[in-house]
Amino acid sequence: MASGNLSQGALAWSRFKRDRVGKASLTIALVIVLLAAFSPIILGILNLDAYTFYKDTLDPNTAGLPKGIGGISLTHPFGVEPGTGRDILARLLTGMQLSLLIAIVATTITMAIGVVIGLIAGYFRGIVDKFISTGIDLMLAFPVLLLILSLSNPLTQRLVSLGIPEGNPARVTYIILVLSFFGWTVIARVIRGQVISIREKEFVEASISMGAGPFRIMFRQILPNLWAPITIYGSLTLPSYVATEATLAFLGVGVLPPTPTWGAMLADSVSFFRVVPSYLFFPGLTLFAVVLAFNLLGDSIRDALDPKSIR
Amino acid sequence: MSLLKVENLDVSFVLSDSTVQAVNGVSFELERGRTLGFVGESGSGKSVTAQAIMGLVAGENVELTGSVWFDGNAIDYEDEKSLRSIRGQEIAMVFQDPLSSLHPFYKVGDQIAESYLVHHTGAKKAEALEEAVKVMTEVGIPSPKTRINDYPHQFSGGMRQRIMIAMALINRPKLLIADEPTTALDVTVQAQILQLLKRLQKENNMAIILITHDFGVVSEVCDDVIVMYAGKAVETASADEIFKSPEHPYTKGLLDSLVGNQDMDSELIPIPGTPPSAADLPSGCSFAPRCTWANKDGMPCDSKAPALVETSSHHSSACFLPASGRSKLLERKSAK
């Protein structure tokens, strides 16, 4: 076998490199992350700001509609907001930073909770497993969106009283918390299933016969075998959280204006759809591209990690 | 005082519709520096016996009775913490398939070192790795200093088994349980591993329980032998005795079915039938349905289970008909 001495990671990478969609989506995802990370610098170079009212781009005769097609010009490549004249590109980039921050932090917490609970349920089995599995079933039965919307105000207040600064910090914390709180169940189920099969492997038995305790076995012996599902589910959870965050912002649960987020921009743009379609188009397209790129990346990672996949 | 004393060990698995009697009243003693072989077919309970000694068979549906003394102390199978301090430290185990028993993601050095770290809380990783190199040298792995950084798949089968043995040996256990340690290896490597075990036993004054279905392995390394059938010890004797004068018809059958125990042109003599299901054992002697001597001469083979009784010194067999009785029966038959 030609690939005799390659490590698992090297094998997966060689499969990934043959996957054109994977390479393209990885490139786009990297560009997106870099754009978000360096958005202040980029905006500095472009000499744009997310909060400035560029009044000269608006037509005073139409009560504040942008001049030309959505106010698109060399200085404002994506146009400006009707009414205020704020630059859409600047607001998209600034909003992206927050969206990705929320999605990445929430994904990390989700994965951590899901993996630990899944490990415990799968390893200890019996009554522990029954308790956790029933809990997961109960949580999956909740109307999550309704709950998030209705709990938004009281829980944000609670966070403020716990010492988190009022306003955006408390609201962002709330979003991250609810996303993780309702998201881990699916991960825990997947991990639990994997653990149940891995714990019967002989190296686990060998480890028990060496006198290893349950935590050493769970985290040293079993956990490394879970990196494939963890990577796959992590890369699929991230875009779903970007989309969920936008949905929540659209429905009014999210950061306060004037701080931009994609969902809030979309919600705002709907009322201008007929006169300034570009205001809806650019945030919508960006959201679509980001979610699609991360989703395709997740699919490609799954294919690359699965030795049985033929592509 | 013997190192290990097992008395009336019973292990059964309770299923929803039946009870599987895997080990049925096994008793034995083992001295330091001696090797005890467990021989029997698949499902005869030899592995379960060994696993039960280490407390590895546990769970809601396992019933375990009997007592086990190790080094003078009774092992408490309810106390998981003390069990953990025995496993790997006092009693270590080597498994059949070294590739699946080694963790594929860790370097072998780290794995050997880990079993040291488990029992030496506070020890430094570097110290554990040093110990690992030392024990790898002992088990005959060439250039251990560089090979500690290799992964299990980079070793050959025999070398992997040496690594498993190194892992088991790093804490200098008083008892090593080897569960078919050579079954997954080819014959030339088998001999090397057996010699290695013998040498390590001498160097560490260690007792070994060797589980095997191979009488060749038994003759090579064992001092004493227990022949298991359907969860019971049917014959116990020294290894020499077993080969010279087998008492139990099952042992006799096993030896007769070995290649090389007959004349060149005569055929192998297999034992007819298959072992009974452990969930549905015959009411009398478990071997009776396959035994050519069953119920001869008015023996109650189908209704009563024979006990393990001493037939000569240090030689016991669980059969109503001693070997001498069998030859008498044969004589009578031929006289008729």
XYZ file of C-alpha atoms in Angstrom:
647
model
C 0.000 0.000 0.000
C 1.423 3.330 -1.069
C -0.029 5.193 1.866
C 1.389 2.698 4.349
C 3.097 4.981 6.794
C 1.001 8.127 6.518
C -0.776 9.302 9.630
C -4.563 9.587 9.695
C -4.296 13.358 9.348
C -1.968 13.164 6.349
C -4.277 10.668 4.653
C -7.304 12.885 5.228
C -5.376 15.901 3.920
C -4.367 14.066 0.759
C -8.013 13.164 0.144
C -9.075 16.735 0.885
C -6.570 18.144 -1.598
C -8.213 16.174 -4.399
C -11.586 17.708 -3.562
C -12.050 20.901 -5.623
C -15.209 22.026 -3.867
C -13.438 21.504 -0.583
C -10.437 23.579 -1.614
C -12.647 26.390 -2.925
C -14.824 26.456 0.177
C -11.772 26.351 2.421
C -10.313 29.336 0.558
C -13.562 31.285 0.831
C -13.955 30.400 4.505
C -10.388 31.528 5.215
C -10.936 34.777 3.305
C -14.132 35.396 5.291
C -12.415 34.797 8.606
C -9.493 37.034 7.621
C -11.855 39.766 6.406
C -13.724 39.633 9.696
C -10.555 39.614 11.761
C -8.991 42.535 9.941
C -12.153 44.487 9.171
C -11.058 47.648 11.073
C -7.793 47.776 9.087
C -9.543 47.120 5.775
C -12.116 49.796 6.488
C -9.297 52.157 7.446
C -7.653 51.614 4.065
C -10.971 52.102 2.264
C -11.560 55.151 4.464
C -15.062 53.910 5.394
C -16.820 53.669 8.721
C -19.876 51.668 9.753
C -21.405 54.437 11.819
C -20.822 57.559 9.692
C -23.828 59.132 7.943
C -22.665 59.841 4.394
C -25.373 62.465 3.838
C -24.030 63.498 0.424
C -24.897 60.065 -0.999
C -28.588 60.613 -0.312
C -31.034 62.429 -2.569
C -32.787 65.131 -0.521
C -35.626 65.272 -3.052
C -36.799 61.692 -2.275
C -36.759 61.963 1.511
C -33.424 60.136 1.889
C -33.241 57.482 -0.821
C -29.689 56.908 -2.084
C -28.658 58.576 -5.299
C -28.330 56.385 -8.395
C -28.706 52.601 -7.993
C -28.662 52.111 -4.242
C -25.941 54.734 -3.940
C -23.360 52.411 -5.470
C -20.176 54.255 -6.359
C -16.428 53.761 -6.231
C -16.272 54.981 -2.647
C -19.326 52.941 -1.601
C -19.047 49.736 -3.672
C -22.083 48.061 -2.043
C -24.128 51.262 -1.832
C -25.498 53.003 1.248
C -28.425 52.637 3.617
C -31.542 54.559 2.715
C -32.389 57.285 5.226
C -29.052 57.373 6.988
C -26.452 56.995 4.246
C -24.326 54.536 6.222
C -22.007 52.457 4.046
C -23.296 48.892 3.532
C -19.881 47.305 2.939
C -18.558 48.791 6.153
C -21.606 47.597 8.068
C -21.374 44.103 6.551
C -17.728 43.741 7.505
C -18.277 45.087 11.003
C -21.334 42.900 11.439
C -19.427 39.876 10.201
C -16.921 40.225 12.997
C -19.656 39.979 15.594
C -21.548 37.221 13.751
C -18.459 35.046 13.471
C -17.423 35.756 17.037
C -20.832 34.658 18.289
C -20.853 31.586 16.024
C -17.307 30.497 16.901
C -17.696 30.930 20.655
C -21.124 29.270 20.655
C -19.825 26.375 18.524
C -16.876 25.847 20.864
C -19.110 25.782 23.936
C -21.657 23.548 22.174
C -18.992 21.047 21.148
C -17.383 21.019 24.588
C -20.676 20.377 26.400
C -21.881 17.889 23.804
C -18.639 15.902 23.780
C -18.301 15.705 27.558
C -21.946 14.730 28.112
C -21.843 12.273 25.216
C -18.671 10.711 26.634
C -20.210 10.355 30.077
C -23.463 8.875 28.742
C -21.701 6.483 26.392
C -19.025 5.405 28.829
C -21.054 4.865 31.984
C -24.173 3.580 30.199
C -26.946 2.297 32.462
C -28.858 4.769 34.582
C -26.554 7.707 33.745
C -27.141 7.137 30.058
C -30.897 6.804 30.506
C -31.028 10.034 32.467
C -29.003 11.955 29.885
C -30.799 10.475 26.876
C -34.200 11.294 28.341
C -32.977 14.803 29.072
C -31.875 15.181 25.456
C -35.242 13.945 24.203
C -36.999 16.442 26.451
C -34.812 19.284 25.225
C -35.373 18.372 21.593
C -39.122 18.535 22.213
C -38.970 22.223 23.241
C -40.135 24.843 20.738
C -36.668 26.366 20.839
C -37.239 29.524 18.816
C -40.289 30.552 20.845
C -38.378 29.933 24.023
C -35.413 32.014 22.881
C -37.659 34.887 21.888
C -39.720 34.897 25.054
C -36.795 34.396 27.421
C -34.740 37.103 25.742
C -35.728 40.007 27.999
C -35.884 38.339 31.417
C -32.662 36.393 30.888
C -30.760 39.372 29.534
C -31.835 41.273 32.661
C -30.621 38.357 34.767
C -27.240 38.435 33.018
C -26.977 42.158 33.702
C -27.712 41.571 37.379
C -24.958 38.938 37.364
C -22.497 41.658 36.443
C -22.296 41.505 32.668
C -22.389 45.058 31.255
C -25.808 46.118 30.037
C -26.506 46.493 26.338
C -24.614 44.583 23.700
C -22.307 42.493 25.955
C -25.311 41.103 27.830
C -27.267 40.542 24.621
C -24.369 38.787 22.866
C -23.801 36.616 25.943
C -27.483 35.701 25.916
C -27.347 34.628 22.265
C -24.200 32.564 22.817
C -25.716 30.930 25.878
C -29.017 29.960 24.279
C -27.334 28.702 21.109
C -25.022 26.463 23.151
C -27.721 25.462 25.601
C -30.036 24.165 22.887
C -27.313 23.030 20.483
C -25.299 20.465 22.443
C -28.001 17.786 22.428
C -27.414 16.678 18.851
C -23.638 16.515 19.360
C -24.033 14.585 22.605
C -26.171 11.979 20.845
C -23.665 11.456 18.068
C -20.720 11.274 20.464
C -22.599 8.900 22.779
C -23.174 6.491 19.906
C -19.511 6.592 18.925
C -18.344 6.115 22.502
C -20.548 3.070 22.970
C -18.761 1.344 20.119
C -15.252 2.576 20.987
C -15.429 1.596 24.658
C -15.692 -2.047 23.640
C -12.411 -1.863 21.701
C -9.578 -3.971 23.005
C -7.237 -1.079 23.715
C -9.818 0.209 26.186
C -9.964 -3.221 27.819
C -6.170 -3.271 27.876
C -6.162 0.136 29.502
C -8.616 -1.037 32.176
C -6.408 -4.048 32.824
C -3.504 -1.637 33.389
C -5.490 -0.006 36.173
C -6.606 3.167 34.407
C -9.555 5.007 35.930
C -12.722 6.076 34.094
C -11.574 9.647 33.395
C -8.225 8.601 32.007
C -10.018 6.114 29.761
C -12.635 8.623 28.621
C -10.299 11.490 27.872
C -7.029 9.760 26.980
C -8.223 6.572 25.289
C -11.625 7.314 23.819
C -11.545 11.059 23.097
C -8.750 10.936 20.472
C -10.880 8.526 18.455
C -13.650 11.095 18.296
C -11.783 13.799 16.451
C -13.435 12.981 13.127
C -17.045 13.437 14.321
C -16.002 16.441 16.397
C -14.382 18.178 13.419
C -17.284 17.356 11.140
C -20.020 18.451 13.504
C -18.064 21.534 14.526
C -17.695 22.648 10.935
C -21.395 22.055 10.294
C -22.554 23.731 13.505
C -20.664 26.956 12.796
C -22.614 27.999 9.669
C -25.904 26.960 11.201
C -25.146 29.314 14.100
C -24.297 32.149 11.695
C -27.705 31.628 10.096
C -29.494 31.269 13.454
C -27.871 34.416 14.767
C -29.060 36.279 11.675
C -32.553 34.860 12.158
C -32.614 35.970 15.773
C -31.389 39.448 14.843
C -34.059 39.577 12.144
C -36.669 38.771 14.798
C -35.312 41.440 17.073
C -33.242 39.360 19.509
C -29.737 40.605 19.149
C -27.459 43.581 19.472
C -28.838 47.081 19.738
C -28.615 49.580 16.923
C -26.507 51.230 15.692
C -24.219 48.164 16.001
C -24.643 46.310 12.706
C -25.445 42.637 12.324
C -26.515 40.843 9.198
C -29.906 39.845 10.530
C -30.703 43.387 11.638
C -29.619 44.742 8.240
C -31.841 42.218 6.483
C -34.770 43.061 8.738
C -34.240 46.738 8.027
C -33.828 46.282 4.288
C -37.108 44.445 3.771
C -39.131 47.653 3.967
C -36.953 49.253 1.272
C -36.914 46.211 -0.964
C -38.867 47.773 -3.828
C -36.962 51.028 -4.036
C -33.438 50.015 -2.939
C -33.048 46.292 -3.767
C -29.269 46.469 -3.331
C -29.756 46.994 0.430
C -31.368 43.549 0.657
C -29.191 41.964 -1.987
C -25.709 42.477 -0.513
C -26.351 41.342 3.081
C -28.454 38.449 1.788
C -25.786 37.365 -0.664
C -23.017 37.614 1.933
C -24.964 35.550 4.444
C -25.741 33.002 1.769
C -22.099 32.800 0.637
C -20.707 32.454 4.158
C -23.167 29.763 5.233
C -22.735 27.876 1.962
C -18.932 28.014 2.115
C -18.792 26.699 5.682
C -21.384 24.021 4.970
C -19.531 22.776 1.896
C -16.317 22.870 3.891
C -17.961 20.708 6.535
C -19.111 18.222 3.901
C -15.637 18.068 2.372
C -14.038 17.502 5.763
C -16.453 14.665 6.385
C -15.590 13.089 3.045
C -11.880 13.511 3.660
C -12.046 11.918 7.110
C -14.118 8.980 5.940
C -11.821 6.415 4.337
C -14.809 4.691 2.778
C -16.024 7.730 0.837
C -15.406 7.497 -2.884
C -15.096 10.767 -4.723
C 1.701 -19.300 51.111
C 0.628 -19.270 47.531
C 0.514 -16.039 45.543
C -2.944 -16.577 44.124
C -5.679 -18.712 45.562
C -9.021 -19.039 43.843
C -11.809 -20.878 45.577
C -15.094 -21.948 44.022
C -15.203 -19.210 41.433
C -18.597 -18.951 39.762
C -19.319 -16.467 37.000
C -22.667 -16.317 35.289
C -24.219 -13.827 32.941
C -27.905 -13.233 33.514
C -29.700 -12.634 30.252
C -33.323 -11.711 29.846
C -34.409 -15.248 29.063
C -31.583 -17.426 30.343
C -28.532 -17.594 32.545
C -25.161 -18.337 31.010
C -22.983 -20.250 33.431
C -19.551 -19.240 32.105
C -17.395 -20.419 34.995
C -18.580 -23.083 37.372
C -16.799 -23.691 40.660
C -13.187 -23.312 39.596
C -10.559 -23.548 42.354
C -6.800 -23.473 42.099
C -3.623 -22.142 43.656
C -0.583 -20.605 42.051
C 2.881 -20.115 43.508
C 5.359 -17.388 42.695
C 7.585 -18.135 39.729
C 5.296 -20.891 38.403
C 3.294 -21.029 35.212
C -0.258 -22.287 35.149
C -1.871 -23.110 31.844
C -5.583 -22.917 31.169
C -6.476 -25.121 28.231
C -9.829 -25.528 26.574
C -11.964 -24.852 23.549
C -13.518 -21.498 22.754
C -16.256 -20.791 25.263
C -14.871 -23.143 27.893
C -14.564 -20.276 30.357
C -10.791 -19.951 30.483
C -10.688 -16.275 29.508
C -13.619 -15.384 31.729
C -11.840 -17.022 34.682
C -8.780 -14.853 34.114
C -10.824 -11.731 33.587
C -12.847 -12.433 36.703
C -9.653 -12.645 38.770
C -8.789 -9.100 37.663
C -12.344 -7.917 38.204
C -12.787 -7.222 34.522
C -16.148 -8.940 34.273
C -18.570 -6.635 35.975
C -21.959 -5.174 35.374
C -25.562 -5.463 36.396
C -26.050 -8.793 34.674
C -22.949 -10.511 36.034
C -23.139 -12.783 39.045
C -19.808 -13.525 40.612
C -19.352 -15.737 43.640
C -16.373 -17.432 45.228
C -13.275 -15.935 46.721
C -9.908 -14.902 45.400
C -6.863 -14.291 47.580
C -3.913 -12.501 46.147
C -0.677 -12.327 48.095
C -2.542 -13.190 51.287
C -5.364 -10.673 50.899
C -8.866 -11.372 49.689
C -9.691 -9.271 46.634
C -12.804 -7.166 47.151
C -14.578 -6.937 43.816
C -16.959 -4.266 45.081
C -14.098 -1.860 45.700
C -13.261 -0.437 42.278
C -10.496 1.744 43.674
C -8.483 -1.066 45.214
C -9.090 -3.151 42.095
C -7.561 -0.387 40.018
C -4.466 -0.371 42.185
C -4.122 -4.133 41.673
C -4.617 -4.029 37.927
C -1.410 -3.261 36.115
C 0.513 -2.992 39.368
C 0.140 -6.438 40.974
C -1.551 -8.352 38.186
C -1.021 -7.397 34.572
C -2.526 -8.790 31.430
C -1.336 -9.465 27.900
C -3.998 -9.839 25.246
C -4.351 -11.933 22.152
C -4.260 -9.325 19.405
C -1.598 -6.711 20.090
C -2.655 -4.431 17.230
C -6.159 -3.884 18.523
C -5.005 -3.747 22.135
C -2.621 -0.874 21.476
C -4.078 2.574 21.029
C -3.571 3.555 17.388
C -3.148 7.279 18.110
C -0.322 7.252 20.648
C 3.359 6.508 20.270
C 4.272 3.187 21.867
C 6.672 4.885 24.269
C 3.860 7.060 25.577
C 1.596 4.041 25.980
C 4.149 2.049 27.922
C 4.975 5.120 29.999
C 1.303 5.706 30.688
C 0.848 2.422 32.477
C 3.802 3.493 34.658
C 2.269 6.913 35.306
C -1.079 5.395 36.290
C 0.549 3.706 39.267
C 3.240 6.260 40.095
C 1.328 9.429 40.848
C 3.667 12.369 40.800
C 6.225 10.696 38.559
C 7.626 12.824 35.758
C 6.926 11.915 32.137
C 10.659 11.802 31.414
C 11.181 9.304 34.220
C 8.347 7.143 32.884
C 9.831 7.223 29.382
C 13.185 6.170 30.802
C 11.466 3.219 32.452
C 9.763 2.471 29.144
C 13.115 2.345 27.332
C 14.469 0.067 30.052
C 11.585 -2.392 29.843
C 11.613 -2.287 26.021
C 15.255 -3.335 26.138
C 14.294 -6.194 28.442
C 11.646 -7.504 26.090
C 14.134 -7.407 23.232
C 13.066 -4.476 21.088
C 16.106 -3.241 19.178
C 17.105 0.448 19.509
C 14.303 1.258 21.962
C 15.433 4.882 22.343
C 14.335 5.710 18.817
C 11.468 3.243 18.635
C 9.568 4.781 21.543
C 8.590 7.471 19.048
C 6.960 5.037 16.629
C 3.288 4.211 16.384
C 1.885 0.662 16.825
C 1.265 0.230 13.093
C 4.961 0.692 12.408
C 5.826 -2.524 14.252
C 5.572 -6.140 13.175
C 3.171 -8.490 14.963
C 5.832 -10.058 17.158
C 7.311 -6.690 18.081
C 3.845 -5.397 18.931
C 3.306 -8.307 21.293
C 6.669 -7.494 22.883
C 5.392 -3.961 23.405
C 2.243 -5.290 25.076
C 4.447 -7.398 27.318
C 6.642 -4.383 28.078
C 3.516 -2.446 28.989
C 2.390 -5.208 31.317
C 5.825 -5.552 32.846
C 6.748 -1.943 33.524
C 5.238 -1.998 37.021
C 6.878 -5.348 37.846
C 3.632 -7.250 38.532
C 3.708 -10.376 40.667
C 1.327 -12.126 38.318
C 1.066 -11.922 34.568
C -2.053 -13.177 32.849
C -1.407 -13.932 29.206
C -4.636 -14.488 27.316
C -3.676 -16.412 24.185
C -0.559 -14.276 23.733
C 0.676 -16.177 20.706
C -2.537 -16.997 18.882
C -2.319 -14.032 16.507
C 1.352 -14.635 15.703
C 3.037 -16.978 13.287
C 4.792 -20.061 14.598
C 8.409 -18.867 14.591
C 7.434 -15.695 16.405
C 5.301 -17.725 18.832
C 8.366 -19.588 20.011
C 10.283 -16.341 20.527
C 7.478 -14.811 22.573
C 7.171 -17.927 24.730
C 10.897 -17.955 25.381
C 10.722 -14.281 26.222
C 7.943 -14.916 28.740
C 9.960 -17.700 30.318
C 13.065 -15.527 30.618
C 11.124 -12.587 32.068
C 9.453 -14.913 34.541
C 12.802 -16.090 35.805
C 14.221 -12.562 36.025
C 11.239 -11.160 37.922
C 10.178 -14.284 39.879
C 6.737 -13.734 38.437
C 3.806 -16.115 38.288
C 2.147 -16.557 34.915
C -1.327 -17.693 34.002
C -1.272 -18.729 30.386
C -4.555 -19.126 28.585
C -4.329 -21.150 25.432
C -5.999 -23.790 23.350
C -2.664 -25.023 22.103
C -1.114 -28.019 23.878
C 2.151 -27.237 22.118
C 2.334 -23.958 24.024
C 1.480 -25.794 27.241
C 4.286 -28.297 26.846
C 6.700 -25.470 26.124
C 6.140 -23.255 29.149
C 3.634 -24.534 31.685
C 4.377 -26.138 35.039
C 0.779 -26.996 35.801
C -2.290 -27.313 33.648
C -6.014 -26.909 34.176
C -8.179 -28.329 31.428
C -11.458 -26.453 31.186
C -14.661 -27.707 29.642
C -17.994 -25.864 29.670
C -16.967 -23.618 32.539
C -15.571 -26.382 34.732
C -12.097 -27.559 35.489
C -12.232 -31.176 34.308
C -8.621 -32.076 34.951
C -5.728 -30.518 36.817
C -2.213 -31.883 36.817
C 1.373 -30.981 36.189
C 2.181 -30.459 32.538
C 4.280 -33.635 32.390
C 1.487 -35.716 33.879
C -1.101 -34.395 31.457
C 0.901 -35.549 28.476
C 2.044 -38.799 30.030
C -1.192 -40.032 31.550
C -4.281 -37.962 30.810
C -7.157 -38.963 33.080
C -10.236 -37.268 31.714
C -11.716 -38.545 28.441
C -11.857 -34.934 27.204
C -8.162 -34.348 27.809
C -7.443 -37.665 26.149
C -9.572 -36.630 23.202
C -7.787 -33.303 22.889
C -4.397 -34.984 22.893
C -5.526 -37.611 20.392
C -6.689 -34.919 18.022
C -3.267 -33.262 17.980
C -1.075 -33.597 14.937
C 1.957 -35.729 15.724
C 0.404 -37.855 18.452
C -0.531 -40.644 16.045
C 1.320 -42.873 13.663
C 2.287 -41.201 10.421
C -0.434 -42.716 8.239
C -3.299 -42.962 10.717
C -5.936 -40.238 10.670
C -6.485 -37.595 13.335
C -9.138 -38.582 15.853
C -11.496 -35.667 16.420
C -13.811 -35.404 19.420
C -17.327 -35.966 18.060
C -19.963 -33.270 18.479
C -19.662 -29.676 19.610
C -19.338 -28.102 23.075
C -22.696 -27.442 24.758
C -24.114 -23.944 24.954
C -23.258 -22.393 28.308
C -26.866 -21.230 28.555
C -28.176 -24.778 28.302
C -25.787 -27.211 29.967
C -26.609 -30.928 30.210
C -27.901 -31.918 33.636
C -25.171 -34.442 34.362
C -21.571 -34.350 33.199
C -21.222 -31.581 30.586
C -19.024 -33.780 28.461
C -21.332 -36.827 28.559
C -23.077 -36.150 25.192
C -19.688 -36.303 23.433
C -18.052 -38.954 25.573
C -17.578 -42.472 24.218
C -17.551 -43.831 27.781
C -20.703 -42.113 28.953
C -23.153 -44.224 30.995
C -21.040 -47.354 30.490
C -21.039 -49.820 33.313
C -23.968 -48.146 35.081
C -22.255 -44.798 35.612
C -24.692 -41.905 36.290
C -23.120 -39.614 33.646
C -26.414 -38.161 32.378
C -27.877 -37.404 35.789
C -24.987 -36.514 38.087
C -22.071 -34.175 37.548
C -18.799 -35.779 38.608
C -16.688 -33.821 41.100
C -13.028 -33.066 40.640
C -11.272 -35.775 42.672
C -7.623 -36.557 43.134
C -6.646 -39.688 41.252
C -2.973 -39.587 42.112
C -0.888 -36.964 43.891
C -1.357 -33.495 42.318
C -3.518 -34.977 39.639
C -7.294 -34.560 39.704
C -9.971 -35.432 37.233
C -13.722 -34.954 37.106
C -14.857 -38.300 35.748
C -16.666 -41.266 37.267
C -14.379 -43.582 35.408
C -10.653 -43.310 36.099
C -8.254 -44.090 33.273
C -7.468 -47.467 34.852
C -11.177 -48.290 34.827
C -11.333 -47.466 31.156
C -8.633 -49.946 30.248
C -10.444 -52.584 32.305
C -13.627 -51.892 30.372
C -11.678 -52.208 27.134
C -10.198 -55.517 28.212
C -13.600 -56.841 29.148
C -14.968 -55.791 25.768
C -12.213 -57.496 23.844
C -12.554 -60.614 25.985
C -16.256 -60.979 25.075
